[in-house]
């Protein structure tokens, strides 16, 4: 970070302000040694998670073997559940790389349903599927007269231990969902029951995480895809791993209630693994927690869990920033020491506020000023206020981007065999989706820079990062159709 300049009104920061900012800079340090620690720590945790169940990095087998070819063809439904809305889509894959058509309908999930018994949540979703079919199904399907049920790929963006492509037990809720009656249960069964109760002729044939969806959607376009990542409200990555390294996985095991494996696999095959990297370093051995990380965690719905996600994902950046600014206000170093009700309200700032502040490069902070004043219910009193607010937001976002870039780099380096076989003409591809990556320019630039430092300049020419929109819709359809074609386990 550059030294503090003379401010736009000709003043300078006071020594106390400089000292407090230095302290915060130290809190949000993301130096190269730390990035190297992330790579080493991530590789160790990946090995552990692939060898034994119940490890910090869950490393969850997806039952999807190999990537898409781009020739997948067919029509199916996709359901996307993982945040404020759920979405039902009808996807038609045209059998040409990246070519598809899609119709969709979005439904907002009221807060009350995120905490209601799981059966109520799944009933609400089944109603949404019903209303979608009323609008988009063919006349035969609407009357239940078609010869087979419509197949559905279900993107469920929470940690799930899968025991078949269409069977997965929820490990824990996160992102504000706490619905009792789902943890430990098969979420496909919960959805399927709600559909049956309503007489809806839809069969859930594939269950997948949104990162797996991003990978599948990207590989439908670029078959050389090795990773899918989500950098948004939540954060996570899926990647292709060699079967021989997934030592905890028994491809022949059959779980009661789940379908039996449909094909054989060998050690050279590759399976998509959902890392659930949000839990990386829950123990705090690799990256030091700062005072704001601790405050946020203690007051969260899942203390001690998702500690990496709490430092890098969109759900938390605004809150970390609020805690740091509140600290400075209490020390009377900013906003004349005035505390507003909003400033004391947890999670009052979403990530779009942080990106507006950080991406605003104007010297007098034109775009950021009204947004911050409105959201915090406070007026900037001088140039120093504006400078401090921008600096703190920049530091919080910088650490997040650097850590995310290093973690992505760690996963790519894990597949150094694939990297070695790639060329600049046939680059290894990473599909990334999520609001931080798509809409937060400074975040994206810092993330790519840290990724570059991690994988090395030479490797960069053999890698391609692609913004992969709609993995949860298209990716789910690709998985359901690969399953129909007998390509999944
Ligand atoms: C969930 C992951 C998901 C990620 C991105 C995390 O909170 O645990 O399953 O992939 O968010 O949506």
Short mmCIF file of C-alpha atoms and ligand atoms in Angstrom, two decimals:
data_model
loop_
_atom_site.label_atom_id
_atom_site.label_comp_id
_atom_site.label_asym_id
_atom_site.label_seq_id
_atom_site.Cartn_x
_atom_site.Cartn_y
_atom_site.Cartn_z
CA UNK A 1 0.00 0.00 0.00
CA UNK A 2 1.38 3.48 -0.87
CA UNK A 3 2.10 5.96 1.98
CA UNK A 4 -0.67 8.38 2.94
CA UNK A 5 -0.75 11.40 0.60
CA UNK A 6 -1.71 14.99 1.37
CA UNK A 7 -5.51 15.01 1.36
CA UNK A 8 -7.73 16.75 -1.21
CA UNK A 9 -8.43 19.69 1.17
CA UNK A 10 -4.69 20.16 1.74
CA UNK A 11 -4.76 18.62 5.24
CA UNK A 12 -2.87 15.58 6.49
CA UNK A 13 -3.92 12.67 8.70
CA UNK A 14 -3.23 13.14 12.41
CA UNK A 15 -0.55 10.90 13.99
CA UNK A 16 -3.33 8.98 15.79
CA UNK A 17 -5.14 8.36 12.51
CA UNK A 18 -1.91 7.22 10.84
CA UNK A 19 -1.20 4.86 13.73
CA UNK A 20 -4.71 3.39 13.70
CA UNK A 21 -4.53 2.85 9.94
CA UNK A 22 -1.16 1.15 10.28
CA UNK A 23 -2.66 -1.19 12.83
CA UNK A 24 -5.50 -2.03 10.42
CA UNK A 25 -3.03 -2.47 7.57
CA UNK A 26 -1.20 -5.01 9.66
CA UNK A 27 -4.50 -6.77 10.45
CA UNK A 28 -5.31 -7.18 6.76
CA UNK A 29 -1.82 -8.05 5.57
CA UNK A 30 -1.70 -10.41 2.57
CA UNK A 31 2.04 -10.59 1.96
CA UNK A 32 3.59 -13.13 -0.45
CA UNK A 33 4.75 -15.41 2.43
CA UNK A 34 1.16 -15.66 3.59
CA UNK A 35 0.05 -16.64 0.09
CA UNK A 36 2.71 -19.36 0.05
CA UNK A 37 1.38 -20.59 3.40
CA UNK A 38 -2.10 -20.79 1.91
CA UNK A 39 -0.79 -22.94 -0.96
CA UNK A 40 1.07 -25.30 1.36
CA UNK A 41 -1.77 -25.44 3.88
CA UNK A 42 -4.35 -26.00 1.16
CA UNK A 43 -2.38 -28.89 -0.39
CA UNK A 44 -2.02 -30.57 3.00
CA UNK A 45 -5.71 -30.13 3.78
CA UNK A 46 -6.69 -31.43 0.32
CA UNK A 47 -4.66 -34.61 0.87
CA UNK A 48 -6.26 -35.18 4.25
CA UNK A 49 -9.77 -34.55 2.96
CA UNK A 50 -9.29 -36.96 0.06
CA UNK A 51 -8.01 -39.70 2.34
CA UNK A 52 -10.50 -39.60 5.25
CA UNK A 53 -14.07 -38.47 5.88
CA UNK A 54 -14.89 -35.66 8.35
CA UNK A 55 -11.82 -33.52 7.67
CA UNK A 56 -11.67 -29.72 7.68
CA UNK A 57 -11.67 -29.63 3.89
CA UNK A 58 -14.54 -31.99 3.15
CA UNK A 59 -13.34 -32.78 -0.44
CA UNK A 60 -16.70 -34.23 -1.44
CA UNK A 61 -16.94 -36.64 -4.40
CA UNK A 62 -19.58 -35.49 -6.89
CA UNK A 63 -20.10 -38.81 -8.75
CA UNK A 64 -19.42 -36.94 -11.98
CA UNK A 65 -16.56 -38.64 -13.80
CA UNK A 66 -14.79 -36.73 -16.55
CA UNK A 67 -15.79 -33.40 -17.97
CA UNK A 68 -18.38 -32.54 -20.60
CA UNK A 69 -17.45 -32.74 -24.28
CA UNK A 70 -19.70 -29.98 -25.60
CA UNK A 71 -21.70 -32.57 -27.56
CA UNK A 72 -24.26 -33.22 -24.80
CA UNK A 73 -27.74 -32.85 -26.17
CA UNK A 74 -31.21 -32.86 -24.63
CA UNK A 75 -33.76 -31.05 -22.53
CA UNK A 76 -34.29 -31.08 -18.79
CA UNK A 77 -35.19 -28.95 -15.83
CA UNK A 78 -32.72 -27.34 -13.47
CA UNK A 79 -33.34 -26.06 -9.97
CA UNK A 80 -30.95 -23.64 -8.31
CA UNK A 81 -31.11 -23.19 -4.52
CA UNK A 82 -28.41 -21.44 -2.55
CA UNK A 83 -29.23 -17.88 -1.60
CA UNK A 84 -31.94 -15.25 -1.49
CA UNK A 85 -33.79 -16.67 -4.50
CA UNK A 86 -34.38 -20.04 -6.01
CA UNK A 87 -34.67 -20.50 -9.72
CA UNK A 88 -36.36 -23.07 -11.92
CA UNK A 89 -35.04 -23.37 -15.46
CA UNK A 90 -35.79 -25.38 -18.53
CA UNK A 91 -32.53 -25.97 -20.38
CA UNK A 92 -32.12 -27.31 -23.89
CA UNK A 93 -28.54 -28.31 -24.68
CA UNK A 94 -28.01 -28.15 -28.42
CA UNK A 95 -25.03 -30.51 -28.62
CA UNK A 96 -22.57 -27.85 -29.84
CA UNK A 97 -19.93 -26.43 -27.44
CA UNK A 98 -21.51 -23.69 -25.36
CA UNK A 99 -24.83 -23.75 -27.26
CA UNK A 100 -28.09 -23.94 -25.32
CA UNK A 101 -31.41 -22.21 -24.82
CA UNK A 102 -32.99 -21.55 -21.45
CA UNK A 103 -36.21 -20.30 -19.92
CA UNK A 104 -36.35 -19.54 -16.24
CA UNK A 105 -38.39 -18.21 -13.37
CA UNK A 106 -37.03 -16.79 -10.11
CA UNK A 107 -38.72 -16.98 -6.71
CA UNK A 108 -37.70 -14.96 -3.67
CA UNK A 109 -37.32 -17.00 -0.50
CA UNK A 110 -38.82 -15.08 2.43
CA UNK A 111 -36.59 -14.94 5.50
CA UNK A 112 -39.19 -16.87 7.52
CA UNK A 113 -38.80 -19.83 5.16
CA UNK A 114 -35.03 -19.91 5.64
CA UNK A 115 -35.57 -20.80 9.28
CA UNK A 116 -38.83 -22.79 9.00
CA UNK A 117 -38.86 -26.63 9.15
CA UNK A 118 -37.16 -28.07 6.06
CA UNK A 119 -40.40 -29.66 4.81
CA UNK A 120 -41.92 -26.16 4.49
CA UNK A 121 -38.95 -24.90 2.50
CA UNK A 122 -39.10 -27.88 0.12
CA UNK A 123 -42.89 -27.54 -0.24
CA UNK A 124 -42.40 -23.91 -1.24
CA UNK A 125 -39.83 -25.01 -3.83
CA UNK A 126 -42.12 -27.75 -5.18
CA UNK A 127 -44.85 -25.11 -5.57
CA UNK A 128 -42.38 -23.01 -7.56
CA UNK A 129 -41.60 -25.95 -9.85
CA UNK A 130 -45.34 -26.52 -10.28
CA UNK A 131 -45.94 -22.88 -11.22
CA UNK A 132 -43.00 -23.01 -13.65
CA UNK A 133 -44.39 -26.11 -15.36
CA UNK A 134 -47.83 -24.50 -15.65
CA UNK A 135 -46.16 -21.87 -17.76
CA UNK A 136 -43.46 -23.72 -19.67
CA UNK A 137 -44.23 -27.47 -19.88
CA UNK A 138 -45.49 -29.05 -23.10
CA UNK A 139 -49.25 -29.82 -23.09
CA UNK A 140 -48.50 -33.59 -22.61
CA UNK A 141 -46.20 -32.88 -19.70
CA UNK A 142 -48.76 -30.58 -18.11
CA UNK A 143 -51.37 -33.31 -18.22
CA UNK A 144 -48.87 -35.90 -16.98
CA UNK A 145 -49.41 -37.74 -20.28
CA UNK A 146 -45.79 -37.90 -21.45
CA UNK A 147 -44.27 -41.40 -21.21
CA UNK A 148 -41.63 -40.53 -18.61
CA UNK A 149 -41.16 -38.04 -15.79
CA UNK A 150 -39.17 -34.91 -16.62
CA UNK A 151 -35.63 -35.14 -15.26
CA UNK A 152 -34.23 -32.37 -13.10
CA UNK A 153 -30.68 -31.36 -12.17
CA UNK A 154 -30.66 -29.86 -8.67
CA UNK A 155 -27.94 -27.32 -7.84
CA UNK A 156 -27.83 -27.10 -4.07
CA UNK A 157 -25.14 -24.71 -2.85
CA UNK A 158 -24.47 -26.08 0.61
CA UNK A 159 -22.11 -28.78 1.87
CA UNK A 160 -23.53 -32.20 1.08
CA UNK A 161 -21.98 -35.67 1.33
CA UNK A 162 -23.11 -37.44 -1.81
CA UNK A 163 -23.58 -41.19 -1.88
CA UNK A 164 -24.81 -41.26 -5.48
CA UNK A 165 -25.38 -38.63 -8.16
CA UNK A 166 -28.99 -38.37 -6.99
CA UNK A 167 -28.47 -38.76 -3.24
CA UNK A 168 -26.76 -36.40 -0.79
CA UNK A 169 -26.90 -35.80 2.95
CA UNK A 170 -26.68 -32.20 4.15
CA UNK A 171 -23.67 -31.63 6.38
CA UNK A 172 -24.70 -28.20 7.64
CA UNK A 173 -26.65 -25.15 6.57
CA UNK A 174 -24.93 -21.80 6.08
CA UNK A 175 -25.58 -18.39 4.41
CA UNK A 176 -28.46 -17.67 6.82
CA UNK A 177 -30.44 -20.92 6.27
CA UNK A 178 -31.06 -22.92 9.44
CA UNK A 179 -34.14 -25.04 8.49
CA UNK A 180 -34.48 -27.80 11.09
CA UNK A 181 -34.99 -31.34 9.84
CA UNK A 182 -32.53 -31.30 6.95
CA UNK A 183 -29.04 -31.82 8.39
CA UNK A 184 -28.04 -35.48 7.91
CA UNK A 185 -30.97 -36.07 5.53
CA UNK A 186 -30.93 -36.73 1.79
CA UNK A 187 -31.93 -33.40 0.24
CA UNK A 188 -32.98 -35.10 -3.00
CA UNK A 189 -35.41 -37.23 -0.96
CA UNK A 190 -36.79 -34.10 0.73
CA UNK A 191 -37.42 -32.45 -2.63
CA UNK A 192 -38.71 -35.61 -4.27
CA UNK A 193 -41.22 -36.17 -1.42
CA UNK A 194 -42.53 -32.62 -1.78
CA UNK A 195 -42.91 -33.16 -5.55
CA UNK A 196 -44.70 -36.51 -5.09
CA UNK A 197 -47.11 -35.03 -2.56
CA UNK A 198 -48.18 -32.54 -5.22
CA UNK A 199 -48.32 -35.18 -7.96
CA UNK A 200 -45.59 -33.40 -9.95
CA UNK A 201 -44.04 -35.80 -12.48
CA UNK A 202 -40.44 -34.69 -12.09
CA UNK A 203 -37.51 -36.94 -11.11
CA UNK A 204 -34.36 -35.47 -9.59
CA UNK A 205 -31.61 -37.28 -11.47
CA UNK A 206 -28.56 -35.21 -10.50
CA UNK A 207 -27.62 -33.29 -7.36
CA UNK A 208 -24.68 -30.93 -7.54
CA UNK A 209 -22.98 -28.06 -5.79
CA UNK A 210 -22.93 -24.68 -7.58
CA UNK A 211 -19.14 -24.92 -8.02
CA UNK A 212 -19.62 -28.29 -9.72
CA UNK A 213 -22.29 -26.61 -11.86
CA UNK A 214 -19.82 -23.87 -12.82
CA UNK A 215 -17.24 -26.49 -13.78
CA UNK A 216 -19.74 -28.49 -15.85
CA UNK A 217 -21.13 -25.40 -17.60
CA UNK A 218 -17.63 -24.19 -18.40
CA UNK A 219 -16.57 -27.61 -19.68
CA UNK A 220 -19.64 -27.75 -21.95
CA UNK A 221 -18.02 -24.75 -23.63
CA UNK A 222 -14.34 -25.55 -23.03
CA UNK A 223 -13.72 -29.30 -22.47
CA UNK A 224 -10.29 -28.50 -21.02
CA UNK A 225 -11.88 -27.07 -17.87
CA UNK A 226 -10.28 -28.20 -14.64
CA UNK A 227 -11.98 -26.01 -12.05
CA UNK A 228 -15.22 -24.22 -11.26
CA UNK A 229 -15.30 -21.57 -8.55
CA UNK A 230 -17.89 -19.31 -6.96
CA UNK A 231 -16.66 -16.02 -5.54
CA UNK A 232 -19.85 -14.34 -4.39
CA UNK A 233 -21.99 -14.33 -1.26
CA UNK A 234 -20.40 -17.69 -0.47
CA UNK A 235 -17.08 -18.99 -1.68
CA UNK A 236 -16.00 -22.41 -2.84
CA UNK A 237 -14.28 -24.40 -5.60
CA UNK A 238 -14.67 -27.72 -7.38
CA UNK A 239 -11.95 -29.30 -9.48
CA UNK A 240 -11.15 -32.47 -11.42
CA UNK A 241 -9.13 -34.91 -9.32
CA UNK A 242 -7.59 -38.23 -10.36
CA UNK A 243 -9.57 -41.19 -8.93
CA UNK A 244 -6.34 -42.77 -7.67
CA UNK A 245 -5.89 -39.84 -5.27
CA UNK A 246 -9.43 -39.99 -3.83
CA UNK A 247 -8.45 -42.79 -1.51
CA UNK A 248 -11.42 -42.44 0.85
CA UNK A 249 -13.83 -43.13 -2.00
CA UNK A 250 -15.14 -46.62 -2.73
CA UNK A 251 -16.68 -46.55 -6.23
CA UNK A 252 -18.48 -49.86 -5.58
CA UNK A 253 -20.15 -48.88 -2.30
CA UNK A 254 -23.93 -48.85 -2.40
CA UNK A 255 -25.93 -46.84 0.16
CA UNK A 256 -29.48 -47.93 0.97
CA UNK A 257 -31.84 -45.50 -0.72
CA UNK A 258 -29.20 -44.36 -3.24
CA UNK A 259 -28.77 -45.80 -6.73
CA UNK A 260 -25.96 -48.30 -7.38
CA UNK A 261 -22.92 -47.21 -9.43
CA UNK A 262 -23.76 -47.32 -13.12
CA UNK A 263 -20.27 -47.77 -14.47
CA UNK A 264 -16.77 -48.82 -13.48
CA UNK A 265 -13.93 -46.39 -12.97
CA UNK A 266 -10.16 -46.73 -12.96
CA UNK A 267 -7.40 -44.76 -11.23
CA UNK A 268 -6.71 -42.67 -14.30
CA UNK A 269 -10.30 -41.44 -14.47
CA UNK A 270 -11.00 -38.02 -12.98
CA UNK A 271 -13.88 -37.12 -10.70
CA UNK A 272 -15.16 -33.66 -9.88
CA UNK A 273 -14.52 -32.91 -6.20
CA UNK A 274 -16.43 -30.22 -4.31
CA UNK A 275 -13.77 -28.92 -1.95
CA UNK A 276 -16.00 -26.86 0.40
CA UNK A 277 -13.00 -24.60 0.85
CA UNK A 278 -14.98 -22.17 3.00
CA UNK A 279 -13.91 -24.33 5.95
CA UNK A 280 -10.22 -24.16 5.07
CA UNK A 281 -8.06 -23.40 8.12
CA UNK A 282 -10.94 -23.42 10.61
CA UNK A 283 -8.18 -24.24 13.11
CA UNK A 284 -6.37 -20.95 12.38
CA UNK A 285 -3.00 -22.67 11.81
CA UNK A 286 -2.30 -21.12 8.42
CA UNK A 287 -3.65 -17.56 8.38
CA UNK A 288 -3.77 -15.41 11.50
CA UNK A 289 -7.20 -14.10 12.52
CA UNK A 290 -7.39 -10.43 13.28
CA UNK A 291 -9.58 -8.78 15.94
CA UNK A 292 -12.40 -8.11 13.44
CA UNK A 293 -12.39 -11.71 12.15
CA UNK A 294 -12.83 -12.87 15.73
CA UNK A 295 -15.65 -10.41 16.49
CA UNK A 296 -17.48 -11.39 13.33
CA UNK A 297 -17.10 -15.10 14.02
CA UNK A 298 -18.23 -14.96 17.64
CA UNK A 299 -21.45 -13.19 16.63
CA UNK A 300 -22.12 -15.35 13.56
CA UNK A 301 -24.73 -18.12 13.22
CA UNK A 302 -21.91 -20.70 12.87
CA UNK A 303 -18.96 -19.78 15.13
CA UNK A 304 -15.73 -21.60 14.35
CA UNK A 305 -17.05 -22.77 10.97
CA UNK A 306 -16.38 -21.50 7.42
CA UNK A 307 -13.44 -19.43 8.68
CA UNK A 308 -11.85 -19.01 5.24
CA UNK A 309 -15.20 -18.04 3.73
CA UNK A 310 -15.65 -15.48 6.52
CA UNK A 311 -12.50 -13.73 5.32
CA UNK A 312 -13.04 -13.88 1.59
CA UNK A 313 -16.70 -14.02 0.64
CA UNK A 314 -19.18 -11.29 -0.17
CA UNK A 315 -21.50 -12.06 2.72
CA UNK A 316 -18.88 -10.87 5.20
CA UNK A 317 -16.80 -8.09 3.60
CA UNK A 318 -19.27 -5.32 4.48
CA UNK A 319 -19.50 -6.55 8.05
CA UNK A 320 -15.73 -6.71 8.56
CA UNK A 321 -15.48 -3.18 7.18
CA UNK A 322 -18.28 -1.97 9.50
CA UNK A 323 -16.50 -3.43 12.55
CA UNK A 324 -13.22 -1.73 11.61
CA UNK A 325 -14.85 1.66 10.97
CA UNK A 326 -16.89 1.43 14.18
CA UNK A 327 -13.63 0.89 16.03
CA UNK A 328 -12.15 4.03 14.48
CA UNK A 329 -15.28 6.04 15.27
CA UNK A 330 -15.11 4.92 18.90
CA UNK A 331 -11.52 6.17 18.99
CA UNK A 332 -12.86 9.48 17.59
CA UNK A 333 -10.60 9.18 14.54
CA UNK A 334 -13.33 9.44 11.92
CA UNK A 335 -16.83 11.00 11.53
CA UNK A 336 -15.98 13.24 14.54
CA UNK A 337 -16.61 10.24 16.76
CA UNK A 338 -20.33 10.24 15.90
CA UNK A 339 -22.00 6.82 15.97
CA UNK A 340 -25.20 6.23 13.99
CA UNK A 341 -27.78 3.55 14.53
CA UNK A 342 -26.89 2.02 11.13
CA UNK A 343 -23.21 1.85 12.05
CA UNK A 344 -24.16 -0.27 15.03
CA UNK A 345 -26.38 -2.60 12.98
CA UNK A 346 -24.72 -5.90 12.03
CA UNK A 347 -24.64 -6.71 8.29
CA UNK A 348 -26.08 -3.31 7.34
CA UNK A 349 -23.53 -3.01 4.51
CA UNK A 350 -23.56 -5.42 1.62
CA UNK A 351 -20.64 -5.99 -0.69
CA UNK A 352 -21.95 -3.65 -3.36
CA UNK A 353 -21.23 -0.78 -0.93
CA UNK A 354 -17.65 -1.97 -0.55
CA UNK A 355 -17.19 -2.29 -4.30
CA UNK A 356 -18.66 1.19 -4.84
CA UNK A 357 -16.18 2.62 -2.34
CA UNK A 358 -13.15 0.72 -3.59
CA UNK A 359 -13.84 0.95 -7.33
CA UNK A 360 -14.42 4.72 -7.14
CA UNK A 361 -11.08 6.09 -8.28
CA UNK A 362 -12.06 9.79 -8.31
CA UNK A 363 -9.83 11.94 -6.08
CA UNK A 364 -12.83 13.42 -4.26
CA UNK A 365 -14.67 10.10 -3.91
CA UNK A 366 -17.78 11.32 -5.86
CA UNK A 367 -19.68 8.05 -6.28
CA UNK A 368 -18.80 6.53 -2.93
CA UNK A 369 -19.69 9.54 -0.76
CA UNK A 370 -23.51 9.54 -1.12
CA UNK A 371 -23.68 5.74 -0.90
CA UNK A 372 -21.73 5.58 2.34
CA UNK A 373 -23.53 8.58 3.84
CA UNK A 374 -26.90 7.05 3.09
CA UNK A 375 -26.08 3.53 4.24
CA UNK A 376 -24.36 4.61 7.45
CA UNK A 377 -26.62 7.58 8.18
CA UNK A 378 -23.51 9.70 8.75
CA UNK A 379 -22.07 12.77 6.99
CA UNK A 380 -18.41 12.93 6.02
CA UNK A 381 -16.95 15.92 7.87
CA UNK A 382 -13.63 16.30 6.04
CA UNK A 383 -11.29 14.81 3.46
CA UNK A 384 -9.65 12.65 6.15
CA UNK A 385 -12.97 10.88 6.79
CA UNK A 386 -13.34 10.04 3.13
CA UNK A 387 -9.73 8.90 2.92
CA UNK A 388 -9.98 6.63 5.96
CA UNK A 389 -13.23 5.03 4.81
CA UNK A 390 -11.79 4.28 1.40
CA UNK A 391 -8.53 2.99 2.78
CA UNK A 392 -10.19 0.60 5.23
CA UNK A 393 -12.59 -0.75 2.57
CA UNK A 394 -9.67 -1.21 0.20
CA UNK A 395 -7.68 -3.16 2.79
CA UNK A 396 -10.56 -5.49 3.63
CA UNK A 397 -11.26 -6.22 -0.05
CA UNK A 398 -7.54 -6.52 -0.87
CA UNK A 399 -6.99 -9.29 1.66
CA UNK A 400 -10.06 -11.13 0.43
CA UNK A 401 -8.96 -10.96 -3.22
CA UNK A 402 -5.37 -11.97 -2.46
CA UNK A 403 -6.44 -14.96 -0.38
CA UNK A 404 -8.95 -16.09 -3.02
CA UNK A 405 -6.33 -15.80 -5.79
CA UNK A 406 -3.79 -17.81 -3.79
CA UNK A 407 -6.34 -20.53 -3.03
CA UNK A 408 -7.31 -20.79 -6.71
CA UNK A 409 -3.62 -20.97 -7.58
CA UNK A 410 -3.13 -23.75 -5.02
CA UNK A 411 -5.83 -25.84 -6.70
CA UNK A 412 -4.35 -25.33 -10.16
CA UNK A 413 -0.88 -26.28 -8.91
CA UNK A 414 -2.37 -29.42 -7.45
CA UNK A 415 -3.06 -30.46 -11.05
CA UNK A 416 0.47 -29.72 -12.26
CA UNK A 417 0.18 -32.81 -14.50
CA UNK A 418 -2.69 -31.20 -16.44
CA UNK A 419 -0.87 -27.88 -16.41
CA UNK A 420 2.24 -29.49 -17.89
CA UNK A 421 0.16 -30.93 -20.77
CA UNK A 422 -1.50 -27.58 -21.54
CA UNK A 423 -0.37 -25.01 -24.05
CA UNK A 424 -1.28 -21.43 -24.82
CA UNK A 425 -3.36 -22.77 -27.76
CA UNK A 426 -5.13 -25.35 -25.53
CA UNK A 427 -5.13 -23.61 -22.15
CA UNK A 428 -6.36 -25.21 -18.97
CA UNK A 429 -9.61 -23.44 -18.14
CA UNK A 430 -11.10 -22.17 -14.88
CA UNK A 431 -14.77 -21.20 -14.83
CA UNK A 432 -15.53 -18.55 -12.21
CA UNK A 433 -18.89 -17.07 -11.27
CA UNK A 434 -20.09 -14.85 -8.42
CA UNK A 435 -20.72 -11.20 -7.76
CA UNK A 436 -17.27 -10.43 -6.36
CA UNK A 437 -15.60 -11.71 -9.48
CA UNK A 438 -18.14 -10.35 -11.93
CA UNK A 439 -18.99 -6.92 -10.54
CA UNK A 440 -16.11 -5.84 -8.29
CA UNK A 441 -13.35 -4.73 -10.66
CA UNK A 442 -10.63 -4.04 -8.08
CA UNK A 443 -11.32 -7.36 -6.39
CA UNK A 444 -11.00 -9.18 -9.71
CA UNK A 445 -7.75 -7.43 -10.59
CA UNK A 446 -6.17 -8.11 -7.19
CA UNK A 447 -7.37 -11.70 -7.28
CA UNK A 448 -5.87 -12.32 -10.71
CA UNK A 449 -2.61 -10.70 -9.61
CA UNK A 450 -2.35 -12.94 -6.56
CA UNK A 451 -3.27 -15.97 -8.71
CA UNK A 452 -0.46 -14.96 -11.10
CA UNK A 453 2.05 -14.68 -8.24
CA UNK A 454 0.98 -18.10 -7.00
CA UNK A 455 1.07 -20.09 -10.25
CA UNK A 456 4.00 -18.18 -11.77
CA UNK A 457 4.20 -16.03 -14.87
CA UNK A 458 5.14 -18.94 -17.19
CA UNK A 459 2.11 -20.98 -16.25
CA UNK A 460 -0.19 -18.00 -16.73
CA UNK A 461 0.10 -18.33 -20.51
CA UNK A 462 -1.28 -21.88 -20.30
CA UNK A 463 -4.30 -20.90 -18.22
CA UNK A 464 -7.56 -19.23 -19.09
CA UNK A 465 -10.07 -17.78 -16.62
CA UNK A 466 -13.60 -17.55 -17.96
CA UNK A 467 -16.55 -15.81 -16.34
CA UNK A 468 -19.06 -18.66 -16.27
CA UNK A 469 -22.57 -17.35 -15.88
CA UNK A 470 -25.34 -19.73 -15.08
CA UNK A 471 -23.45 -22.79 -13.98
CA UNK A 472 -26.34 -23.55 -11.66
CA UNK A 473 -28.74 -23.83 -14.58
CA UNK A 474 -26.65 -25.01 -17.51
CA UNK A 475 -24.22 -27.00 -15.37
CA UNK A 476 -27.08 -28.86 -13.69
CA UNK A 477 -28.53 -29.70 -17.10
CA UNK A 478 -25.14 -30.88 -18.36
CA UNK A 479 -24.80 -33.19 -15.33
CA UNK A 480 -28.35 -34.57 -15.75
CA UNK A 481 -27.75 -35.23 -19.43
CA UNK A 482 -24.29 -36.76 -18.88
CA UNK A 483 -26.03 -39.06 -16.40
CA UNK A 484 -28.69 -39.92 -18.97
CA UNK A 485 -25.87 -40.76 -21.39
CA UNK A 486 -24.34 -43.10 -18.76
CA UNK A 487 -21.27 -40.94 -18.15
CA UNK A 488 -21.69 -40.48 -14.38
CA UNK A 489 -21.21 -42.99 -11.59
C1 LIG B 1 -21.30 -23.29 0.52
C2 LIG B 1 -20.83 -23.98 -0.74
C3 LIG B 1 -21.11 -23.13 -1.95
C4 LIG B 1 -20.54 -21.73 -1.77
C5 LIG B 1 -20.84 -20.82 -2.96
C6 LIG B 1 -20.72 -21.87 0.57
O1 LIG B 1 -21.26 -21.18 1.66
O2 LIG B 1 -20.86 -24.00 1.65
O3 LIG B 1 -21.45 -25.24 -0.87
O4 LIG B 1 -20.53 -23.74 -3.07
O5 LIG B 1 -21.08 -21.15 -0.61
O6 LIG B 1 -22.20 -20.66 -3.13
#
